[in-house]
Amino acid sequence: MSPPGALSIVQRKWFTRAARAEKRAPRTDAWSTLGDTVECPSTPRSDWLPQLIIALLSDIHGNLEALNACLKDASEGGATRYAFLGDFVGYGADPQKVVDIVARHAAEGAVIVKGNHDEAVEKTPLYMNESVRAVIGWTREILTHDAKTFLAALPLCVRDGEMCFVHASAAAPERWDYVDSPAAAQRSIDAAQAPYTFSGHVHDQELYFQSGHGKTSLFRPVRGTPVPVGRHRRWLALVGSVGQPRDNNPAAAYAQFDPEHEKIVFRRVPYDHLAAARKIRDAGLPASIAYRVEKGI
């Protein structure tokens, strides 16, 4: 259906920038409990100008080759702002280098939110399977103290004017619910209370939109083709996975959002996925994970 119409220095710089932003405008840093959910804090950013193209990257999962390919593609495509939507570690063999890059972008003003794999570095949840738990345990040993501190300090959700950034569902970001149906998308859109909600977690590229009657529908975008996303509707974009796509295509996935022209483009970027898979095997991580990176499954 088509719709109508060295890291510790970086950490200090990031929090210094946040403190300055707090002085410029009112801000809610603490989470407000609403029953068994949490309220997404509002984070005003005076340096986010509407004419800028925003690169939206999620689920990097320690895949340095895929991240570098997407960052290069985004820069060549005119992106000047970045939002990283969580799951920087897990699966891949370069968690430290990926966190270093994300932290540098944070120091330069990028929006960063926490994913469930990032949270698992603090405490591995029971729902993760054996191979994933093994990677998380290995990642915990590889990361520096500063990298772990950086991940632990990340917010679950950031609302910035007309945009809401969250790894999973804005309805209850701490639960890591999947937005895998129009009903789930509608719950997230309603909770975000913003024209644009950007998420990852699902490892797929999809676009949900809410009609004037409040009904939410799914639109499957064509990769590389700009999609009009007018502010008269509410939208939820699942931007795909940089480091572990699961649609039988190993090419890295991310999206570019143009607020001024109200358009979003879902991108796929070929990269040396065989090298990324080889590094997973060389690190002694489960071979099944390397195979998934090779095949895009």
PDB file of C-alpha atoms in Angstrom:
ATOM      1  CA  MET A   1       0.000   0.000   0.000  1.00  0.00           C
ATOM      2  CA  SER A   2       1.308   3.473  -0.821  1.00  0.00           C
ATOM      3  CA  PRO A   3       0.793   6.361   1.591  1.00  0.00           C
ATOM      4  CA  PRO A   4      -1.369   9.221   0.383  1.00  0.00           C
ATOM      5  CA  GLY A   5       0.073  12.302  -0.990  1.00  0.00           C
ATOM      6  CA  ALA A   6      40.872   7.882  23.473  1.00  0.00           C
ATOM      7  CA  LEU A   7      37.130   7.514  24.812  1.00  0.00           C
ATOM      8  CA  SER A   8      37.204   9.022  28.328  1.00  0.00           C
ATOM      9  CA  ILE A   9      38.002  12.407  26.786  1.00  0.00           C
ATOM     10  CA  VAL A  10      35.111  11.967  24.377  1.00  0.00           C
ATOM     11  CA  GLN A  11      32.819  11.033  27.254  1.00  0.00           C
ATOM     12  CA  ARG A  12      33.683  14.232  29.138  1.00  0.00           C
ATOM     13  CA  LYS A  13      33.205  16.369  26.051  1.00  0.00           C
ATOM     14  CA  TRP A  14      29.815  14.772  25.426  1.00  0.00           C
ATOM     15  CA  PHE A  15      28.508  15.470  28.912  1.00  0.00           C
ATOM     16  CA  THR A  16      29.954  18.993  28.827  1.00  0.00           C
ATOM     17  CA  ARG A  17      28.021  19.628  25.631  1.00  0.00           C
ATOM     18  CA  ALA A  18      24.880  18.227  27.223  1.00  0.00           C
ATOM     19  CA  ALA A  19      25.306  20.483  30.248  1.00  0.00           C
ATOM     20  CA  ARG A  20      25.591  23.546  28.030  1.00  0.00           C
ATOM     21  CA  ALA A  21      22.453  22.520  26.134  1.00  0.00           C
ATOM     22  CA  GLU A  22      20.632  22.221  29.449  1.00  0.00           C
ATOM     23  CA  LYS A  23      21.483  25.819  30.280  1.00  0.00           C
ATOM     24  CA  ARG A  24      20.105  26.996  26.932  1.00  0.00           C
ATOM     25  CA  ALA A  25      16.693  25.366  27.280  1.00  0.00           C
ATOM     26  CA  PRO A  26      14.632  23.400  29.816  1.00  0.00           C
ATOM     27  CA  ARG A  27      15.314  19.711  29.687  1.00  0.00           C
ATOM     28  CA  THR A  28      14.157  16.535  31.387  1.00  0.00           C
ATOM     29  CA  ASP A  29      17.052  14.142  32.058  1.00  0.00           C
ATOM     30  CA  ALA A  30      15.285  11.855  34.491  1.00  0.00           C
ATOM     31  CA  TRP A  31      12.775   9.267  33.421  1.00  0.00           C
ATOM     32  CA  SER A  32       9.269   9.820  34.756  1.00  0.00           C
ATOM     33  CA  THR A  33       7.474   6.644  35.745  1.00  0.00           C
ATOM     34  CA  LEU A  34       4.049   6.210  34.137  1.00  0.00           C
ATOM     35  CA  GLY A  35       2.716   2.971  35.562  1.00  0.00           C
ATOM     36  CA  ASP A  36       5.054   0.324  34.196  1.00  0.00           C
ATOM     37  CA  THR A  37       6.405   2.502  31.395  1.00  0.00           C
ATOM     38  CA  VAL A  38       8.745   5.466  31.217  1.00  0.00           C
ATOM     39  CA  GLU A  39       8.336   8.844  29.608  1.00  0.00           C
ATOM     40  CA  CYS A  40      10.777   9.801  26.872  1.00  0.00           C
ATOM     41  CA  PRO A  41      12.738  12.906  27.903  1.00  0.00           C
ATOM     42  CA  SER A  42      12.696  15.938  25.643  1.00  0.00           C
ATOM     43  CA  THR A  43      16.125  17.069  24.507  1.00  0.00           C
ATOM     44  CA  PRO A  44      16.064  20.451  22.718  1.00  0.00           C
ATOM     45  CA  ARG A  45      18.972  20.923  20.321  1.00  0.00           C
ATOM     46  CA  SER A  46      19.425  24.400  18.911  1.00  0.00           C
ATOM     47  CA  ASP A  47      22.103  23.165  16.478  1.00  0.00           C
ATOM     48  CA  TRP A  48      19.721  20.852  14.602  1.00  0.00           C
ATOM     49  CA  LEU A  49      18.639  22.993  11.651  1.00  0.00           C
ATOM     50  CA  PRO A  50      15.761  21.834   9.440  1.00  0.00           C
ATOM     51  CA  GLN A  51      17.688  21.983   6.180  1.00  0.00           C
ATOM     52  CA  LEU A  52      20.171  19.333   7.274  1.00  0.00           C
ATOM     53  CA  ILE A  53      20.078  15.708   6.129  1.00  0.00           C
ATOM     54  CA  ILE A  54      20.128  13.288   9.048  1.00  0.00           C
ATOM     55  CA  ALA A  55      21.715   9.845   8.729  1.00  0.00           C
ATOM     56  CA  LEU A  56      19.867   7.259  10.834  1.00  0.00           C
ATOM     57  CA  LEU A  57      21.965   4.238  11.790  1.00  0.00           C
ATOM     58  CA  SER A  58      20.943   1.345  14.022  1.00  0.00           C
ATOM     59  CA  ASP A  59      21.993  -2.168  15.017  1.00  0.00           C
ATOM     60  CA  ILE A  60      25.658  -1.833  14.085  1.00  0.00           C
ATOM     61  CA  HIS A  61      26.490  -4.827  16.279  1.00  0.00           C
ATOM     62  CA  GLY A  62      30.245  -4.455  16.349  1.00  0.00           C
ATOM     63  CA  ASN A  63      30.543  -4.553  12.543  1.00  0.00           C
ATOM     64  CA  LEU A  64      33.217  -1.973  11.773  1.00  0.00           C
ATOM     65  CA  GLU A  65      33.323  -2.626   8.023  1.00  0.00           C
ATOM     66  CA  ALA A  66      29.584  -2.079   7.662  1.00  0.00           C
ATOM     67  CA  LEU A  67      29.628   1.059   9.820  1.00  0.00           C
ATOM     68  CA  ASN A  68      32.466   2.667   7.878  1.00  0.00           C
ATOM     69  CA  ALA A  69      30.710   1.899   4.581  1.00  0.00           C
ATOM     70  CA  CYS A  70      27.470   3.521   5.774  1.00  0.00           C
ATOM     71  CA  LEU A  71      29.213   6.582   7.186  1.00  0.00           C
ATOM     72  CA  LYS A  72      31.025   7.070   3.879  1.00  0.00           C
ATOM     73  CA  ASP A  73      27.783   6.672   1.927  1.00  0.00           C
ATOM     74  CA  ALA A  74      25.974   9.097   4.243  1.00  0.00           C
ATOM     75  CA  SER A  75      28.691  11.728   3.944  1.00  0.00           C
ATOM     76  CA  GLU A  76      28.694  11.452   0.152  1.00  0.00           C
ATOM     77  CA  GLY A  77      24.895  11.737   0.242  1.00  0.00           C
ATOM     78  CA  GLY A  78      25.021  15.078   2.043  1.00  0.00           C
ATOM     79  CA  ALA A  79      24.344  13.981   5.615  1.00  0.00           C
ATOM     80  CA  THR A  80      25.596  16.496   8.153  1.00  0.00           C
ATOM     81  CA  ARG A  81      23.843  15.178  11.265  1.00  0.00           C
ATOM     82  CA  TYR A  82      23.684  11.680  12.666  1.00  0.00           C
ATOM     83  CA  ALA A  83      21.413   9.673  14.931  1.00  0.00           C
ATOM     84  CA  PHE A  84      22.531   6.275  16.224  1.00  0.00           C
ATOM     85  CA  LEU A  85      19.616   4.143  17.381  1.00  0.00           C
ATOM     86  CA  GLY A  86      21.286   1.542  19.573  1.00  0.00           C
ATOM     87  CA  ASP A  87      22.816  -1.940  19.554  1.00  0.00           C
ATOM     88  CA  PHE A  88      26.370  -0.845  18.906  1.00  0.00           C
ATOM     89  CA  VAL A  89      27.762  -4.123  20.252  1.00  0.00           C
ATOM     90  CA  GLY A  90      26.867  -7.804  20.036  1.00  0.00           C
ATOM     91  CA  TYR A  91      27.544 -10.263  17.183  1.00  0.00           C
ATOM     92  CA  GLY A  92      30.478  -8.442  15.534  1.00  0.00           C
ATOM     93  CA  ALA A  93      34.203  -8.582  16.264  1.00  0.00           C
ATOM     94  CA  ASP A  94      34.919  -4.838  16.660  1.00  0.00           C
ATOM     95  CA  PRO A  95      32.763  -3.567  19.537  1.00  0.00           C
ATOM     96  CA  GLN A  96      35.433  -1.255  20.935  1.00  0.00           C
ATOM     97  CA  LYS A  97      36.158   0.453  17.628  1.00  0.00           C
ATOM     98  CA  VAL A  98      32.448   0.861  16.919  1.00  0.00           C
ATOM     99  CA  VAL A  99      31.822   2.428  20.342  1.00  0.00           C
ATOM    100  CA  ASP A 100      34.789   4.756  19.785  1.00  0.00           C
ATOM    101  CA  ILE A 101      33.254   6.004  16.524  1.00  0.00           C
ATOM    102  CA  VAL A 102      29.787   6.423  18.024  1.00  0.00           C
ATOM    103  CA  ALA A 103      31.224   8.299  21.004  1.00  0.00           C
ATOM    104  CA  ARG A 104      33.085  10.681  18.707  1.00  0.00           C
ATOM    105  CA  HIS A 105      29.839  11.440  16.920  1.00  0.00           C
ATOM    106  CA  ALA A 106      28.170  11.974  20.288  1.00  0.00           C
ATOM    107  CA  ALA A 107      30.795  14.582  21.120  1.00  0.00           C
ATOM    108  CA  GLU A 108      29.954  16.332  17.848  1.00  0.00           C
ATOM    109  CA  GLY A 109      26.242  16.518  18.657  1.00  0.00           C
ATOM    110  CA  ALA A 110      24.789  13.274  17.318  1.00  0.00           C
ATOM    111  CA  VAL A 111      21.740  11.772  18.991  1.00  0.00           C
ATOM    112  CA  ILE A 112      22.591   8.425  20.591  1.00  0.00           C
ATOM    113  CA  VAL A 113      20.158   6.003  22.249  1.00  0.00           C
ATOM    114  CA  LYS A 114      20.751   2.683  23.981  1.00  0.00           C
ATOM    115  CA  GLY A 115      19.860  -0.705  22.532  1.00  0.00           C
ATOM    116  CA  ASN A 116      19.159  -3.980  24.294  1.00  0.00           C
ATOM    117  CA  HIS A 117      22.593  -5.409  23.422  1.00  0.00           C
ATOM    118  CA  ASP A 118      24.223  -2.290  24.846  1.00  0.00           C
ATOM    119  CA  GLU A 119      22.253  -2.759  28.046  1.00  0.00           C
ATOM    120  CA  ALA A 120      23.207  -6.437  28.113  1.00  0.00           C
ATOM    121  CA  VAL A 121      26.838  -5.427  28.614  1.00  0.00           C
ATOM    122  CA  GLU A 122      25.789  -4.372  32.124  1.00  0.00           C
ATOM    123  CA  LYS A 123      23.709  -7.492  32.779  1.00  0.00           C
ATOM    124  CA  THR A 124      22.991 -10.231  30.263  1.00  0.00           C
ATOM    125  CA  PRO A 125      19.237 -10.925  30.161  1.00  0.00           C
ATOM    126  CA  LEU A 126      17.883 -14.447  30.271  1.00  0.00           C
ATOM    127  CA  TYR A 127      15.997 -14.107  26.974  1.00  0.00           C
ATOM    128  CA  MET A 128      19.204 -14.069  24.908  1.00  0.00           C
ATOM    129  CA  ASN A 129      20.186 -17.420  23.399  1.00  0.00           C
ATOM    130  CA  GLU A 130      23.434 -19.197  24.158  1.00  0.00           C
ATOM    131  CA  SER A 131      25.426 -17.901  21.194  1.00  0.00           C
ATOM    132  CA  VAL A 132      24.378 -14.299  21.793  1.00  0.00           C
ATOM    133  CA  ARG A 133      25.175 -14.608  25.495  1.00  0.00           C
ATOM    134  CA  ALA A 134      28.633 -15.905  24.552  1.00  0.00           C
ATOM    135  CA  VAL A 135      29.247 -12.859  22.356  1.00  0.00           C
ATOM    136  CA  ILE A 136      28.027 -10.493  25.071  1.00  0.00           C
ATOM    137  CA  GLY A 137      30.353 -12.140  27.586  1.00  0.00           C
ATOM    138  CA  TRP A 138      33.270 -11.774  25.177  1.00  0.00           C
ATOM    139  CA  THR A 139      32.288  -8.165  24.453  1.00  0.00           C
ATOM    140  CA  ARG A 140      32.225  -7.383  28.158  1.00  0.00           C
ATOM    141  CA  GLU A 141      35.853  -8.523  28.381  1.00  0.00           C
ATOM    142  CA  ILE A 142      36.934  -6.613  25.274  1.00  0.00           C
ATOM    143  CA  LEU A 143      35.411  -3.206  26.055  1.00  0.00           C
ATOM    144  CA  THR A 144      37.305  -0.674  28.126  1.00  0.00           C
ATOM    145  CA  HIS A 145      35.836   0.701  31.326  1.00  0.00           C
ATOM    146  CA  ASP A 146      35.181   4.010  29.579  1.00  0.00           C
ATOM    147  CA  ALA A 147      33.314   2.285  26.744  1.00  0.00           C
ATOM    148  CA  LYS A 148      31.101   0.451  29.233  1.00  0.00           C
ATOM    149  CA  THR A 149      30.457   3.698  31.095  1.00  0.00           C
ATOM    150  CA  PHE A 150      29.515   5.388  27.843  1.00  0.00           C
ATOM    151  CA  LEU A 151      27.002   2.674  26.955  1.00  0.00           C
ATOM    152  CA  ALA A 152      25.529   2.580  30.448  1.00  0.00           C
ATOM    153  CA  ALA A 153      24.906   6.340  30.438  1.00  0.00           C
ATOM    154  CA  LEU A 154      22.960   6.370  27.168  1.00  0.00           C
ATOM    155  CA  PRO A 155      19.244   7.272  27.263  1.00  0.00           C
ATOM    156  CA  LEU A 156      16.627   4.825  26.053  1.00  0.00           C
ATOM    157  CA  CYS A 157      14.796   7.499  24.079  1.00  0.00           C
ATOM    158  CA  VAL A 158      15.347  11.063  22.912  1.00  0.00           C
ATOM    159  CA  ARG A 159      12.614  13.400  21.726  1.00  0.00           C
ATOM    160  CA  ASP A 160      13.884  16.340  19.709  1.00  0.00           C
ATOM    161  CA  GLY A 161      11.193  18.711  18.474  1.00  0.00           C
ATOM    162  CA  GLU A 162       9.278  16.856  15.752  1.00  0.00           C
ATOM    163  CA  MET A 163      11.441  13.742  16.042  1.00  0.00           C
ATOM    164  CA  CYS A 164      11.531  10.857  18.500  1.00  0.00           C
ATOM    165  CA  PHE A 165      14.514   8.506  18.507  1.00  0.00           C
ATOM    166  CA  VAL A 166      14.263   5.116  20.216  1.00  0.00           C
ATOM    167  CA  HIS A 167      15.787   1.685  19.656  1.00  0.00           C
ATOM    168  CA  ALA A 168      12.583  -0.329  20.079  1.00  0.00           C
ATOM    169  CA  SER A 169       9.083   0.968  20.857  1.00  0.00           C
ATOM    170  CA  ALA A 170       8.504   4.427  22.278  1.00  0.00           C
ATOM    171  CA  ALA A 171       5.503   2.999  24.140  1.00  0.00           C
ATOM    172  CA  ALA A 172       7.816   1.249  26.613  1.00  0.00           C
ATOM    173  CA  PRO A 173      11.443   1.528  25.489  1.00  0.00           C
ATOM    174  CA  GLU A 174      12.761  -0.397  28.491  1.00  0.00           C
ATOM    175  CA  ARG A 175      10.831  -3.513  27.443  1.00  0.00           C
ATOM    176  CA  TRP A 176      12.530  -3.815  24.032  1.00  0.00           C
ATOM    177  CA  ASP A 177       9.232  -4.638  22.306  1.00  0.00           C
ATOM    178  CA  TYR A 178       9.421  -5.248  18.559  1.00  0.00           C
ATOM    179  CA  VAL A 179       7.527  -2.939  16.222  1.00  0.00           C
ATOM    180  CA  ASP A 180       6.449  -5.773  13.968  1.00  0.00           C
ATOM    181  CA  SER A 181       2.842  -4.906  13.101  1.00  0.00           C
ATOM    182  CA  PRO A 182       0.643  -1.879  12.446  1.00  0.00           C
ATOM    183  CA  ALA A 183      -0.795  -2.256  15.957  1.00  0.00           C
ATOM    184  CA  ALA A 184       2.657  -2.196  17.548  1.00  0.00           C
ATOM    185  CA  ALA A 185       3.624   0.757  15.362  1.00  0.00           C
ATOM    186  CA  GLN A 186       0.519   2.654  16.412  1.00  0.00           C
ATOM    187  CA  ARG A 187       1.359   2.172  20.092  1.00  0.00           C
ATOM    188  CA  SER A 188       4.829   3.570  19.513  1.00  0.00           C
ATOM    189  CA  ILE A 189       3.589   6.480  17.401  1.00  0.00           C
ATOM    190  CA  ASP A 190       0.959   7.382  19.982  1.00  0.00           C
ATOM    191  CA  ALA A 191       3.534   7.308  22.785  1.00  0.00           C
ATOM    192  CA  ALA A 192       6.079   9.345  20.824  1.00  0.00           C
ATOM    193  CA  GLN A 193       3.600  12.171  20.178  1.00  0.00           C
ATOM    194  CA  ALA A 194       5.768  13.420  17.307  1.00  0.00           C
ATOM    195  CA  PRO A 195       5.376  13.534  13.527  1.00  0.00           C
ATOM    196  CA  TYR A 196       8.482  11.371  13.090  1.00  0.00           C
ATOM    197  CA  THR A 197       9.595   8.349  15.109  1.00  0.00           C
ATOM    198  CA  PHE A 198      12.817   6.549  14.167  1.00  0.00           C
ATOM    199  CA  SER A 199      13.623   3.071  15.450  1.00  0.00           C
ATOM    200  CA  GLY A 200      15.747  -0.005  14.863  1.00  0.00           C
ATOM    201  CA  HIS A 201      15.704  -3.358  16.677  1.00  0.00           C
ATOM    202  CA  VAL A 202      13.739  -5.193  13.962  1.00  0.00           C
ATOM    203  CA  HIS A 203      16.694  -5.379  11.517  1.00  0.00           C
ATOM    204  CA  ASP A 204      14.370  -4.587   8.620  1.00  0.00           C
ATOM    205  CA  GLN A 205      13.507  -1.446   6.673  1.00  0.00           C
ATOM    206  CA  GLU A 206       9.834  -0.542   6.905  1.00  0.00           C
ATOM    207  CA  LEU A 207       7.734   2.589   7.117  1.00  0.00           C
ATOM    208  CA  TYR A 208       4.472   2.939   9.027  1.00  0.00           C
ATOM    209  CA  PHE A 209       2.147   5.905   8.656  1.00  0.00           C
ATOM    210  CA  GLN A 210      -0.905   7.079  10.539  1.00  0.00           C
ATOM    211  CA  SER A 211      -3.908   8.355   8.600  1.00  0.00           C
ATOM    212  CA  GLY A 212      -6.082  11.264   9.598  1.00  0.00           C
ATOM    213  CA  HIS A 213      -8.478   8.787  11.211  1.00  0.00           C
ATOM    214  CA  GLY A 214      -5.710   7.431  13.442  1.00  0.00           C
ATOM    215  CA  LYS A 215      -5.316   4.100  11.602  1.00  0.00           C
ATOM    216  CA  THR A 216      -1.729   2.954  11.142  1.00  0.00           C
ATOM    217  CA  SER A 217      -0.658   1.152   7.958  1.00  0.00           C
ATOM    218  CA  LEU A 218       2.546  -0.412   6.670  1.00  0.00           C
ATOM    219  CA  PHE A 219       4.381   0.858   3.599  1.00  0.00           C
ATOM    220  CA  ARG A 220       7.318  -1.109   2.216  1.00  0.00           C
ATOM    221  CA  PRO A 221       9.775   1.359   0.677  1.00  0.00           C
ATOM    222  CA  VAL A 222      11.893   0.776  -2.400  1.00  0.00           C
ATOM    223  CA  ARG A 223      15.525   1.081  -1.418  1.00  0.00           C
ATOM    224  CA  GLY A 224      17.157   4.236  -2.758  1.00  0.00           C
ATOM    225  CA  THR A 225      13.851   5.892  -3.688  1.00  0.00           C
ATOM    226  CA  PRO A 226      12.853   9.006  -1.697  1.00  0.00           C
ATOM    227  CA  VAL A 227       9.522   8.629   0.096  1.00  0.00           C
ATOM    228  CA  PRO A 228       7.443  11.768   0.873  1.00  0.00           C
ATOM    229  CA  VAL A 229       6.697  11.955   4.606  1.00  0.00           C
ATOM    230  CA  GLY A 230       4.602  15.080   5.122  1.00  0.00           C
ATOM    231  CA  ARG A 231       4.144  16.499   8.598  1.00  0.00           C
ATOM    232  CA  HIS A 232       0.364  16.297   8.251  1.00  0.00           C
ATOM    233  CA  ARG A 233       0.723  12.611   9.152  1.00  0.00           C
ATOM    234  CA  ARG A 234       2.643  10.696  11.794  1.00  0.00           C
ATOM    235  CA  TRP A 235       5.373   8.318  10.649  1.00  0.00           C
ATOM    236  CA  LEU A 236       7.463   5.545  12.149  1.00  0.00           C
ATOM    237  CA  ALA A 237      10.541   4.457  10.235  1.00  0.00           C
ATOM    238  CA  LEU A 238      12.404   1.234  10.959  1.00  0.00           C
ATOM    239  CA  VAL A 239      15.789   2.140   9.524  1.00  0.00           C
ATOM    240  CA  GLY A 240      17.256  -1.363   9.209  1.00  0.00           C
ATOM    241  CA  SER A 241      20.484  -2.876  10.512  1.00  0.00           C
ATOM    242  CA  VAL A 242      23.934  -1.609   9.623  1.00  0.00           C
ATOM    243  CA  GLY A 243      25.762  -4.658  10.905  1.00  0.00           C
ATOM    244  CA  GLN A 244      23.408  -7.623  10.543  1.00  0.00           C
ATOM    245  CA  PRO A 245      20.626  -7.353   7.924  1.00  0.00           C
ATOM    246  CA  ARG A 246      18.266 -10.332   7.894  1.00  0.00           C
ATOM    247  CA  ASP A 247      16.526 -10.181   4.515  1.00  0.00           C
ATOM    248  CA  ASN A 248      18.937 -12.452   2.613  1.00  0.00           C
ATOM    249  CA  ASN A 249      20.937  -9.434   1.509  1.00  0.00           C
ATOM    250  CA  PRO A 250      24.248  -8.855   3.352  1.00  0.00           C
ATOM    251  CA  ALA A 251      24.473  -5.195   2.269  1.00  0.00           C
ATOM    252  CA  ALA A 252      24.426  -2.776   5.228  1.00  0.00           C
ATOM    253  CA  ALA A 253      21.194  -0.836   5.794  1.00  0.00           C
ATOM    254  CA  TYR A 254      20.465   2.643   7.103  1.00  0.00           C
ATOM    255  CA  ALA A 255      18.284   5.635   6.205  1.00  0.00           C
ATOM    256  CA  GLN A 256      18.597   9.347   5.410  1.00  0.00           C
ATOM    257  CA  PHE A 257      15.952  11.832   6.523  1.00  0.00           C
ATOM    258  CA  ASP A 258      15.526  15.269   4.952  1.00  0.00           C
ATOM    259  CA  PRO A 259      13.330  17.342   7.326  1.00  0.00           C
ATOM    260  CA  GLU A 260      13.166  20.392   5.074  1.00  0.00           C
ATOM    261  CA  HIS A 261      11.817  18.517   2.056  1.00  0.00           C
ATOM    262  CA  GLU A 262       9.931  15.955   4.183  1.00  0.00           C
ATOM    263  CA  LYS A 263      11.510  12.913   2.564  1.00  0.00           C
ATOM    264  CA  ILE A 264      13.205   9.747   3.747  1.00  0.00           C
ATOM    265  CA  VAL A 265      15.438   7.420   1.731  1.00  0.00           C
ATOM    266  CA  PHE A 266      16.232   3.858   2.802  1.00  0.00           C
ATOM    267  CA  ARG A 267      19.752   2.960   1.752  1.00  0.00           C
ATOM    268  CA  ARG A 268      21.619  -0.328   1.191  1.00  0.00           C
ATOM    269  CA  VAL A 269      25.408  -0.243   1.054  1.00  0.00           C
ATOM    270  CA  PRO A 270      27.551  -3.167  -0.118  1.00  0.00           C
ATOM    271  CA  TYR A 271      30.693  -3.698   1.973  1.00  0.00           C
ATOM    272  CA  ASP A 272      33.269  -6.417   2.614  1.00  0.00           C
ATOM    273  CA  HIS A 273      30.928  -8.634   4.620  1.00  0.00           C
ATOM    274  CA  LEU A 274      33.187 -11.631   4.093  1.00  0.00           C
ATOM    275  CA  ALA A 275      35.986  -9.832   5.937  1.00  0.00           C
ATOM    276  CA  ALA A 276      33.594  -8.961   8.762  1.00  0.00           C
ATOM    277  CA  ALA A 277      32.528 -12.612   8.998  1.00  0.00           C
ATOM    278  CA  ARG A 278      36.140 -13.806   8.923  1.00  0.00           C
ATOM    279  CA  LYS A 279      36.982 -11.535  11.877  1.00  0.00           C
ATOM    280  CA  ILE A 280      34.103 -13.061  13.851  1.00  0.00           C
ATOM    281  CA  ARG A 281      35.535 -16.543  13.296  1.00  0.00           C
ATOM    282  CA  ASP A 282      39.093 -15.399  14.039  1.00  0.00           C
ATOM    283  CA  ALA A 283      37.889 -13.976  17.363  1.00  0.00           C
ATOM    284  CA  GLY A 284      36.578 -17.425  18.325  1.00  0.00           C
ATOM    285  CA  LEU A 285      32.943 -16.300  18.322  1.00  0.00           C
ATOM    286  CA  PRO A 286      30.124 -18.651  17.264  1.00  0.00           C
ATOM    287  CA  ALA A 287      30.394 -19.656  13.594  1.00  0.00           C
ATOM    288  CA  SER A 288      26.625 -19.303  13.216  1.00  0.00           C
ATOM    289  CA  ILE A 289      26.950 -15.546  13.697  1.00  0.00           C
ATOM    290  CA  ALA A 290      29.652 -15.282  11.034  1.00  0.00           C
ATOM    291  CA  TYR A 291      27.415 -17.247   8.671  1.00  0.00           C
ATOM    292  CA  ARG A 292      24.532 -14.842   9.246  1.00  0.00           C
ATOM    293  CA  VAL A 293      26.732 -11.870   8.351  1.00  0.00           C
ATOM    294  CA  GLU A 294      27.906 -13.656   5.198  1.00  0.00           C
ATOM    295  CA  LYS A 295      24.396 -14.496   4.028  1.00  0.00           C
ATOM    296  CA  GLY A 296      22.426 -11.543   5.429  1.00  0.00           C
ATOM    297  CA  ILE A 297      20.089 -13.739   7.454  1.00  0.00           C
TER     298      ILE A 297
END
